[in-house]
C-alpha atoms as one frame of an Amber mdcrd trajectory, in Angstrom:
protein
 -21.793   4.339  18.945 -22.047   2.650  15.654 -18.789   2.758  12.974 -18.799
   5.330  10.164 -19.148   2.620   6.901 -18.058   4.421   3.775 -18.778   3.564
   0.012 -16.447   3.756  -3.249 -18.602   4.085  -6.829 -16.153   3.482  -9.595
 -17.397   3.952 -12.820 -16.132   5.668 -15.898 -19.864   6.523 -17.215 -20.870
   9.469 -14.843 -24.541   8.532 -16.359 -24.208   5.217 -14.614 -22.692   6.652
 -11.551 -25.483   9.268 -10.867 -28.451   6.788 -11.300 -26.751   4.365  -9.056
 -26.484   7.608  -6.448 -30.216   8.446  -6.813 -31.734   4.670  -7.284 -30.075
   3.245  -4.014 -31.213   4.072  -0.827 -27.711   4.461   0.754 -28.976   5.705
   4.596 -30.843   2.397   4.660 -28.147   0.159   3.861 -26.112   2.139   6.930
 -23.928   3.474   4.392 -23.204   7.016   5.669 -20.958   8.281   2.624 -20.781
   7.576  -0.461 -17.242   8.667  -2.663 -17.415   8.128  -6.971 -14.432   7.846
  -9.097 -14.539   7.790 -13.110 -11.259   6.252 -13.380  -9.162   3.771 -11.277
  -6.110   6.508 -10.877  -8.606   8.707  -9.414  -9.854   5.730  -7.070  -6.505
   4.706  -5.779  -6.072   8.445  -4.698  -9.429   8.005  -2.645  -8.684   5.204
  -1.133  -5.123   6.092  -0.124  -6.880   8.973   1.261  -9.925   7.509   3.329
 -11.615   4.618   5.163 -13.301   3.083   2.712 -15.204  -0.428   3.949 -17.152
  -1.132   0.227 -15.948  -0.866  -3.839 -18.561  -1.325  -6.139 -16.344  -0.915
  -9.329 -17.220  -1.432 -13.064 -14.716  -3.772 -15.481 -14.175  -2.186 -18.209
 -12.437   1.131 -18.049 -10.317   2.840 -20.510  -6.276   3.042 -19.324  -6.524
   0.699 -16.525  -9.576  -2.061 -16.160 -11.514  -2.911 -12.581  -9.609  -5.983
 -12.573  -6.345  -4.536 -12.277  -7.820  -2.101  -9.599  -9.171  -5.110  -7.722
  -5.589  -6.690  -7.808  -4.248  -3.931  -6.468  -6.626  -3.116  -3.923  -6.863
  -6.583  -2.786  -2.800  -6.614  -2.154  -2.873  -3.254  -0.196  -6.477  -3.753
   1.753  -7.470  -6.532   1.641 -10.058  -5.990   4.150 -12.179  -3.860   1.694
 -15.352  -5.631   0.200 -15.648  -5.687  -3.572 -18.227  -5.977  -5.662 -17.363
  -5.678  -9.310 -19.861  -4.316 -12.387 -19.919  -5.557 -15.793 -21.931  -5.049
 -19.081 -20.869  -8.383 -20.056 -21.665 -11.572 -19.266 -18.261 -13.195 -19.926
 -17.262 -16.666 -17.884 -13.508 -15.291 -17.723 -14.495 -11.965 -15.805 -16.584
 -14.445 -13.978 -13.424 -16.384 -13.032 -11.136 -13.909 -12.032 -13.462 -11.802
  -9.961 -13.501 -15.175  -8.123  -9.740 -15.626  -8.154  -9.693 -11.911  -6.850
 -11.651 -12.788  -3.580 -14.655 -10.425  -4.763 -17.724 -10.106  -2.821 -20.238
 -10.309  -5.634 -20.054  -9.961  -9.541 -23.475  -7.775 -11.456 -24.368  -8.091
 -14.604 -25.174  -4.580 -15.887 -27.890  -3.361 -15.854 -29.355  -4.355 -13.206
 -32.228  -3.388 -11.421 -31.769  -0.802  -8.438 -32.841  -3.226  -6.095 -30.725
  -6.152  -7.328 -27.792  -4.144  -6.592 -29.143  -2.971  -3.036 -29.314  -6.628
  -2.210 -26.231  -7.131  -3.101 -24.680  -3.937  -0.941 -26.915  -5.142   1.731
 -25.154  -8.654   1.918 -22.173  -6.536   1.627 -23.018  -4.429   4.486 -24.013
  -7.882   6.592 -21.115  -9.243   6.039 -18.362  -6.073   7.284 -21.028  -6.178
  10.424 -20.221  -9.203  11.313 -16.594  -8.865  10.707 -17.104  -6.182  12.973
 -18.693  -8.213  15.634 -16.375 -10.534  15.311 -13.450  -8.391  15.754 -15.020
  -6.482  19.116 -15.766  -9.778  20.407 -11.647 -10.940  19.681 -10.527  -7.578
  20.863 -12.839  -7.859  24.509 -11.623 -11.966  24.528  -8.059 -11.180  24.414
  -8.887  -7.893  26.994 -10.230 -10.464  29.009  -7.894 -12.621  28.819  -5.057
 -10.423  29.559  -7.088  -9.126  32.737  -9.085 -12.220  33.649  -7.923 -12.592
  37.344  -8.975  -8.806  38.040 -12.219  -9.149  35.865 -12.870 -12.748  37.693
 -12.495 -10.936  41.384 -15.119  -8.409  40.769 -17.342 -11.110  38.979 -17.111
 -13.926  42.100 -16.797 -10.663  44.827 -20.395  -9.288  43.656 -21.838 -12.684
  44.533 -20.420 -11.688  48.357 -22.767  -8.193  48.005 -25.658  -7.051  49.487
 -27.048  -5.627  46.886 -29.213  -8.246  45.116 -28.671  -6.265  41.901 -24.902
  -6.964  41.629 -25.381 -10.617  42.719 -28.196 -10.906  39.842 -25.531  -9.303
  37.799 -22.991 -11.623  38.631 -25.028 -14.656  38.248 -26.037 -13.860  34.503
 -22.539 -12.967  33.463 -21.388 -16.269  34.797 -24.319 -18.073  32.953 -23.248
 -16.782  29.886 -19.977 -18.024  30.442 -21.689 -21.843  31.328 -21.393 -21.521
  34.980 -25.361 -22.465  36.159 -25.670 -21.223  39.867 -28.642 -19.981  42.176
 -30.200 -19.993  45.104 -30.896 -23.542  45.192 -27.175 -24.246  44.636 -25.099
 -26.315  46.912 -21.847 -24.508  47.640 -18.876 -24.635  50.072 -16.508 -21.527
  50.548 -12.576 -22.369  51.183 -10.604 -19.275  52.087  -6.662 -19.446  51.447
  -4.563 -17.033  53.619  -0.337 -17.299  51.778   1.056 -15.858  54.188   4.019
 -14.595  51.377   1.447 -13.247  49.458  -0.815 -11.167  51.660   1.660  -9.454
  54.158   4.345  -8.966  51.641   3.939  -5.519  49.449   6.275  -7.496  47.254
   5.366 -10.797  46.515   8.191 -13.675  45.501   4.777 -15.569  44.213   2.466
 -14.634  41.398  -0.838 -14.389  41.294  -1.771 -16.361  37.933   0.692 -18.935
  39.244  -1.209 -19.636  42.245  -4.495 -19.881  40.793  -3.554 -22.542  38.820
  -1.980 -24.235  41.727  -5.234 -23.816  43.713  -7.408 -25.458  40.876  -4.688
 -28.297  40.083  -4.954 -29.078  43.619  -8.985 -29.475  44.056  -8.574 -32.368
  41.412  -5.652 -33.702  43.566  -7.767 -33.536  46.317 -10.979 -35.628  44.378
 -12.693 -32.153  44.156 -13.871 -32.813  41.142 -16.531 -31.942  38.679 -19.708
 -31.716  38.815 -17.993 -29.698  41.144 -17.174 -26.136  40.091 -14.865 -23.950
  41.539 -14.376 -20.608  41.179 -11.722 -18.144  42.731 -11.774 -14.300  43.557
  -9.083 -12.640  45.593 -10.592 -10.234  48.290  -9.233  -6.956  50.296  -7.017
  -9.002  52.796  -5.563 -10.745  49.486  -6.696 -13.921  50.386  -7.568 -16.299
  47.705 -11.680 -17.036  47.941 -12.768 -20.729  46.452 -16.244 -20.992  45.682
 -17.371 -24.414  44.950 -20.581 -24.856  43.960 -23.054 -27.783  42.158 -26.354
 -28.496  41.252 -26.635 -31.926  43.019 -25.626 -33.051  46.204 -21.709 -33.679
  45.235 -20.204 -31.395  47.526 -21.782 -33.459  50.313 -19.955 -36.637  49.814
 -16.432 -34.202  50.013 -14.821 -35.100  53.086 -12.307 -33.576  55.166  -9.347
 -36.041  54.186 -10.130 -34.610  50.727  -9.312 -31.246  51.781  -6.737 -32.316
  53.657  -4.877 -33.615  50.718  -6.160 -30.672  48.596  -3.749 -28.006  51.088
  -0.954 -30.483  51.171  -1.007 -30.125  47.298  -0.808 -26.790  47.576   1.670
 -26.861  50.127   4.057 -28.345  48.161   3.078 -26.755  45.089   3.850 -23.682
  46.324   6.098 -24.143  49.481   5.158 -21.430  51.731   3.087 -21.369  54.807
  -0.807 -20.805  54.629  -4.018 -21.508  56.491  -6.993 -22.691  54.528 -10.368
 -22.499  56.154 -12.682 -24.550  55.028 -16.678 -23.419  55.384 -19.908 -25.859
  55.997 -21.507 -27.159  52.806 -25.068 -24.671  52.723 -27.081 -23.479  49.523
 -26.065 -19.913  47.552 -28.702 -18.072  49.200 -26.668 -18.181  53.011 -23.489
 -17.628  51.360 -23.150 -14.121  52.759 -23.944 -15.392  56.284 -21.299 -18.235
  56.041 -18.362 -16.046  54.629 -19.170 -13.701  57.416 -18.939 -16.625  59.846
 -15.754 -17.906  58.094 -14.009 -14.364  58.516 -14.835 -13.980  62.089 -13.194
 -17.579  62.978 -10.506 -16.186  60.489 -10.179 -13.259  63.151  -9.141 -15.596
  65.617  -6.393 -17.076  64.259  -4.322 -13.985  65.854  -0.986 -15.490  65.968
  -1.356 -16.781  62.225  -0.443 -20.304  62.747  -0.655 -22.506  59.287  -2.807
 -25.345  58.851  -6.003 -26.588  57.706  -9.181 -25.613  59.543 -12.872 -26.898
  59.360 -14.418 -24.179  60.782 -17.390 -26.029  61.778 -14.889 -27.365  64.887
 -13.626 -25.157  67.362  -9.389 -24.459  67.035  -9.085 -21.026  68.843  -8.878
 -20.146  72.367 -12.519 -18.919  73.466 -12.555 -17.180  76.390 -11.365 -13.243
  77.486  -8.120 -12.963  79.947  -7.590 -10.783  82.695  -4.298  -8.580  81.995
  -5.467  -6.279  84.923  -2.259  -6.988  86.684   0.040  -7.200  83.462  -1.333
  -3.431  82.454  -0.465  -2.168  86.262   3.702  -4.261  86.184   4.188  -2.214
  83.060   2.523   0.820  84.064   5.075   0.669  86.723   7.750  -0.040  84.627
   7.472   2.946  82.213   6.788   5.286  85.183  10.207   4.126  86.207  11.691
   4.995  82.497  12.129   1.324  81.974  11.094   1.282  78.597  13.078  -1.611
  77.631  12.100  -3.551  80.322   8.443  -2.818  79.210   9.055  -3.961  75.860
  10.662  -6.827  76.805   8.093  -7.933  79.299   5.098  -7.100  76.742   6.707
  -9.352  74.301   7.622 -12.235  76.352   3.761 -12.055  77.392   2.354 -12.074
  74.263   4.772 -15.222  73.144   3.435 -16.776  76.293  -0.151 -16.798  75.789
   0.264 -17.277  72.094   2.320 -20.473  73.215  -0.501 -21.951  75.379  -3.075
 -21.046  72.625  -4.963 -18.462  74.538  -5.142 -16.013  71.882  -8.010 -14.713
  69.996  -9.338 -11.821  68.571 -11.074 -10.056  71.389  -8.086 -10.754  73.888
  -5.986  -9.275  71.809  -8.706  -5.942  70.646  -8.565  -5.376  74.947  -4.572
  -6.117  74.815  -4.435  -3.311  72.134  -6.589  -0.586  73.411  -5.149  -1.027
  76.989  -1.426  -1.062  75.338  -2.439   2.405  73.361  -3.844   4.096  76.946
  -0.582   3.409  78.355   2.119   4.755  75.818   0.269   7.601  74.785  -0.386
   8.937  79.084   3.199   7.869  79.238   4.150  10.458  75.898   1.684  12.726
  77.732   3.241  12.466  81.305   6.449  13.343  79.148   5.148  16.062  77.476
   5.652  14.082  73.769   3.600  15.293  71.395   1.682  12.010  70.314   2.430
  13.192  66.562   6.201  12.673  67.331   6.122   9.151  67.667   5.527   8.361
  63.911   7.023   7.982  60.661   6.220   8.266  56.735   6.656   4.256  57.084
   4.770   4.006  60.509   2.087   6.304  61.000  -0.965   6.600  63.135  -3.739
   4.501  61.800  -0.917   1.580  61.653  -0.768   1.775  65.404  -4.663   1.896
  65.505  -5.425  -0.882  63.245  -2.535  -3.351  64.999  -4.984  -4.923  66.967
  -5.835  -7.736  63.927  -2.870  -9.822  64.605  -0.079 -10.628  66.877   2.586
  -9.464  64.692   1.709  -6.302  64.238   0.829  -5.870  67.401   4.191  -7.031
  68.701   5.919  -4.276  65.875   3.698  -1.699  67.353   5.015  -2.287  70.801
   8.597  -2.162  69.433   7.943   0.817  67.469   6.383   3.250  70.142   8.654
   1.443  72.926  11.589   3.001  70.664   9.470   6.168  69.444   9.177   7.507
  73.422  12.836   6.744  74.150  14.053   8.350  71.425  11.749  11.326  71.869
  12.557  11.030  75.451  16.165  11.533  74.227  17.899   8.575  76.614  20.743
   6.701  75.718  20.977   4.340  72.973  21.125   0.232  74.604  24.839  -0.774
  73.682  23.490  -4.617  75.083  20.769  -4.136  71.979  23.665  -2.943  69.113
  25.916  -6.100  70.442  22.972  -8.152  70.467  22.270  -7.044  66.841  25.746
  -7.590  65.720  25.771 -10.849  67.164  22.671 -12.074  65.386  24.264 -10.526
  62.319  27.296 -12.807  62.265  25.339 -16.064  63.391  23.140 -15.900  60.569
  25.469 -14.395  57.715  24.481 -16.800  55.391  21.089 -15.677  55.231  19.197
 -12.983  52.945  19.269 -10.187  56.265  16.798  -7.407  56.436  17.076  -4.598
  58.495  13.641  -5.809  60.227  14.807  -9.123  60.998  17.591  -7.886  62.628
  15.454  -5.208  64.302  12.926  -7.742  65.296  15.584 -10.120  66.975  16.485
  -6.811  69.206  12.739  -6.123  69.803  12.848  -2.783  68.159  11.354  -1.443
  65.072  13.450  -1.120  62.133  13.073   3.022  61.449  14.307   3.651  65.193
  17.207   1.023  65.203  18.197   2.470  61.948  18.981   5.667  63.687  20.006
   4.061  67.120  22.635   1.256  65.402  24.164   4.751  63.303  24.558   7.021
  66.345  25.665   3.986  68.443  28.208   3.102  65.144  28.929   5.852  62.856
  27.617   3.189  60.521  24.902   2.686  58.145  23.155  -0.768  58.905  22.523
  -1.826  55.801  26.548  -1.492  54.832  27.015  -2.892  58.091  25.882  -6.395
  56.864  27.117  -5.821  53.487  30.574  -5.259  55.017  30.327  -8.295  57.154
  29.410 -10.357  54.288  32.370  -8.981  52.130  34.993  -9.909  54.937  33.291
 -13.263  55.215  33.925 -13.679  51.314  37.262 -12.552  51.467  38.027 -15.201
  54.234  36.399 -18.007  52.304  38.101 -16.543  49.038  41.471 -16.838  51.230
  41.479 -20.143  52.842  39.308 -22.241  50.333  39.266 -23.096  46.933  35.510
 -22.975  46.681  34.166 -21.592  43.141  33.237 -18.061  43.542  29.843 -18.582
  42.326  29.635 -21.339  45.456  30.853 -18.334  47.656  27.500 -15.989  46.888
  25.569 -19.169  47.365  27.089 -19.347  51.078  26.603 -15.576  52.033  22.905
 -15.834  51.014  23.608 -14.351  47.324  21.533 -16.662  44.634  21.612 -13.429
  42.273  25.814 -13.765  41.812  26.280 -10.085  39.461  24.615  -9.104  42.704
  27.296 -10.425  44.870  30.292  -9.249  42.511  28.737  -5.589  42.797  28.402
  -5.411  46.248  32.072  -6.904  46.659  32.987  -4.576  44.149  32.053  -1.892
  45.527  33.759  -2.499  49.119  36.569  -3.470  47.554  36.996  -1.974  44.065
  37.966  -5.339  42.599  35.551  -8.625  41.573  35.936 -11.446  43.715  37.930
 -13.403  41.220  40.414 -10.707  40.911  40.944 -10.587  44.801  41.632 -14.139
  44.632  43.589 -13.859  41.786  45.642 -11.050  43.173  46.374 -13.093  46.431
  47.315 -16.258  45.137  49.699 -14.174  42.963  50.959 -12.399  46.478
């Protein structure tokens, strides 16, 4: 939809103003309205009043002259375009129309079309401003959203619909990327482990693309090379490299080698990069689907760098025949524990000997979900019972992708059926816990780690550690870090702010509100008050 563009006629000869109404054709010029004044008081109040984009105004007026006008206008909106009249032909109106930033000066009269020109030019001219300022205000848009816009630009290549891809390719032309079918192009695929588990991130995503395209040219991946990056559903970072020449041939694997130890460091966290085979545009579809099922396999999400043109993963099925009928026996016994225990000590086994991929662990998963649920059923559990808000069914359904999650699912239900089963807490798993807690005070504790160390999920040993306790968990460790401080505050002369550092604290108002609100003093005043006992 095209923007209104409004006129101002100012004129104090309504002869002059009515001819120039009739004589100029105003719909052609794209001027929609047209507003006339006879005096400049009477034109400030219109243009105080209304968008007005163009002031054709004549110089001499009684009272107060177009020049002063102009002055005025041109210190409150200055955006306006002015084109001033005159019956004179007088070098010093001349001069200060310049010094005024006017559009255009006319020399009255002037013929009808003479002064269409003109308005015309004037009208060109706020157009292109216009243009201008749309293409600013979509640049800075894009700029502010250029990751998100640059995903669905690189993802649409990925689609099977030729029509996005086409789409995809154009926009990218425009922007001076040339690629098509005939392109060479390799895809790397980045899984940060920080970054695409957690739902809150300690890295950023800007930060890391930057990281990711310092360390190509680290790693000699350099131009004619181009590289873009997308981020897809599983949040991991896509690289599409792509030329017109045969560049990306002579890359070769010590390059990317070098390239992920950049980004290693860069960003110090663990990740796998897998690195596809160098093919042309029009199999890239095919070779991120092959790259994503040799992603699948990587179950136990071990870091490193993989060329996924070698094999890395274990290849063959397993028979857990026997395994499924020792636990069936187990839980038919009401060793759930046991169970748990004996699932997870498998799974580290085989993951430990590398015979782990993605099917063993699909047959591991549905065989694991037969079991728990006949054992709810042989219980008479409702199946509903066994999940939470924070754990709910198609969690347990989709755990199959990766060891972890399989491993929390086992905890989860393990701890579900007992405590729908209603048997007695495991005082061996709240010492354990408590033990753990103390060994490792000086780290950031979660509930889940803890929970994890004791093989249970976190929602159920919430609820087991309270009714086992009388205590909240999470004031549990809080507690035991305060009475740590308070030791160290007692027997040391360590700064305080050295004191948060030890107890896992690198935020230290943190630390003095949680001590604070144990012990309703700072931890400079309980020092203070003891070495003054």
């Amino acid at each position: 939809m095209r923007n209104a563009m409004n006129l101002l006629l100012i004129d104090d000869q309504i002869s002059v103003i009515n001819g120039i109404e009739k004589g100029i054709r105003f719909r052609e010029l794209n001027i929609d309205r047209v507003f006339t004044a006879s005096s400049a008081a009477q034109a400030r109040n219109i243009l105080m009043s209304n968008e007005i984009h163009i002031m054709l105004c004549d110089i001499e007026m009684p009272e107060e002259n177009g020049l002063q006008l102009n002055q005025w206008v041109m210190e409150t909106m200055p955006d306006v375009i002015r084109i001033l009249l005159t019956s004179h032909a007088d070098f010093e109106y001349a001069r200060e129309s310049l010094r005024l930033g006017c559009f255009d000066y006319i020399v009255q009269p002037a013929p009808y079309d003479e002064i269409e020109a003109c308005l015309r030019r004037a009208v060109h001219r706020l157009e292109s401003e216009r243009r201008k300022n749309t293409l600013c205000y979509y640049g800075m848009i894009y700029e502010k959203h250029k990751p998100e816009m640059s995903d669905r630009i690189v993802n649409n290549l990925f689609s099977e619909n030729r029509e996005n891809v086409n789409q995809s390719l154009l926009v990218l032309e425009q922007m001076g990327y040339h690629l098509d079918d005939h392109s060479r192009i390799r895809i790397l695929i980045l899984d940060i482990f920080s970054y695409s588990k957690a739902t809150e991130s300690v890295l950023y995503d800007i930060s890391i693309r930057h990281s990711l395209l310092d360390s190509l040219r680290s790693g000699k991946i350099a131009e004619p090379v181009e590289a873009l990056i997308a981020l897809n559903r599983s949040r991991q970072f896509v690289i599409l490299l792509f030329c017109d020449d045969d560049s990306l041939l002579s890359c070769k694997n010590a390059d990317f080698q070098m390239f992920y130890e950049v980004v290693g460091q860069s960003l110090d966290t663990e990740m796998a990069c897998y690195v596809g085979k160098c093919s042309l545009f029009s199999e890239l579809r095919s070779e991120v689907k092959r790259i994503h099922r040799y992603i699948d396999n990587n179950v136990s999400k071990k870091p490193g760098l993989y060329m996924t043109d070698e094999k890395h993963f274990f290849q063959d099925s397993l028979d857990i025949s026997e395994n499924i009928k020792r636990w069936q026996r187990l839980l038919k016994d009401n060793q759930l524990e046991k169970t748990r225990d004996s699932i997870l000590s498998w799974l580290d086994f085989i993951v430990s000997v590398n015979r782990t991929n993605f099917s063993v662990l699909c047959e591991l998963h549905q065989q694991l979900i037969q079991l728990f649920f006949n054992c709810a059923w042989d219980n008479q559990i409702d199946i509903a019972d066994l999940f939470t808000d924070d754990y709910g069914y198609n969690d347990c359904m989709d755990a199959f992708r990766d060891v972890e999650s399989l491993r929390f699912m086992v905890c989860h239900i393990t701890g579900a059926i007992q405590s729908a089963k209603g048997c007695a807490p495991s005082k061996d798993d709240i010492q354990k816990a408590k033990i753990y807690i103390l060994d490792h005070i000086s780290n950031n504790l979660s509930v889940r780690e803890v929970a994890d160390h004791v093989h249970l999920s976190p929602e159920y040993f919430t609820k087991l550690f309270k009714k086992e306790t009388g205590q909240n968990i999470k004031n549990y460790i809080m507690q035991q870090k305060v009475d740590a401080a308070k030791d160290l505050l007692d027997h040391s002369e360590i700064p305080v702010s050295l004191v948060a550092l030890e107890l896992g604290y690198t935020n230290f108002s943190h630390f003095t509100q949680m001590f604070k609100k144990f012990e309703n003093m700072t931890p400079s005043e309980y020092r203070k008050r003891k070495s003054e006992g």
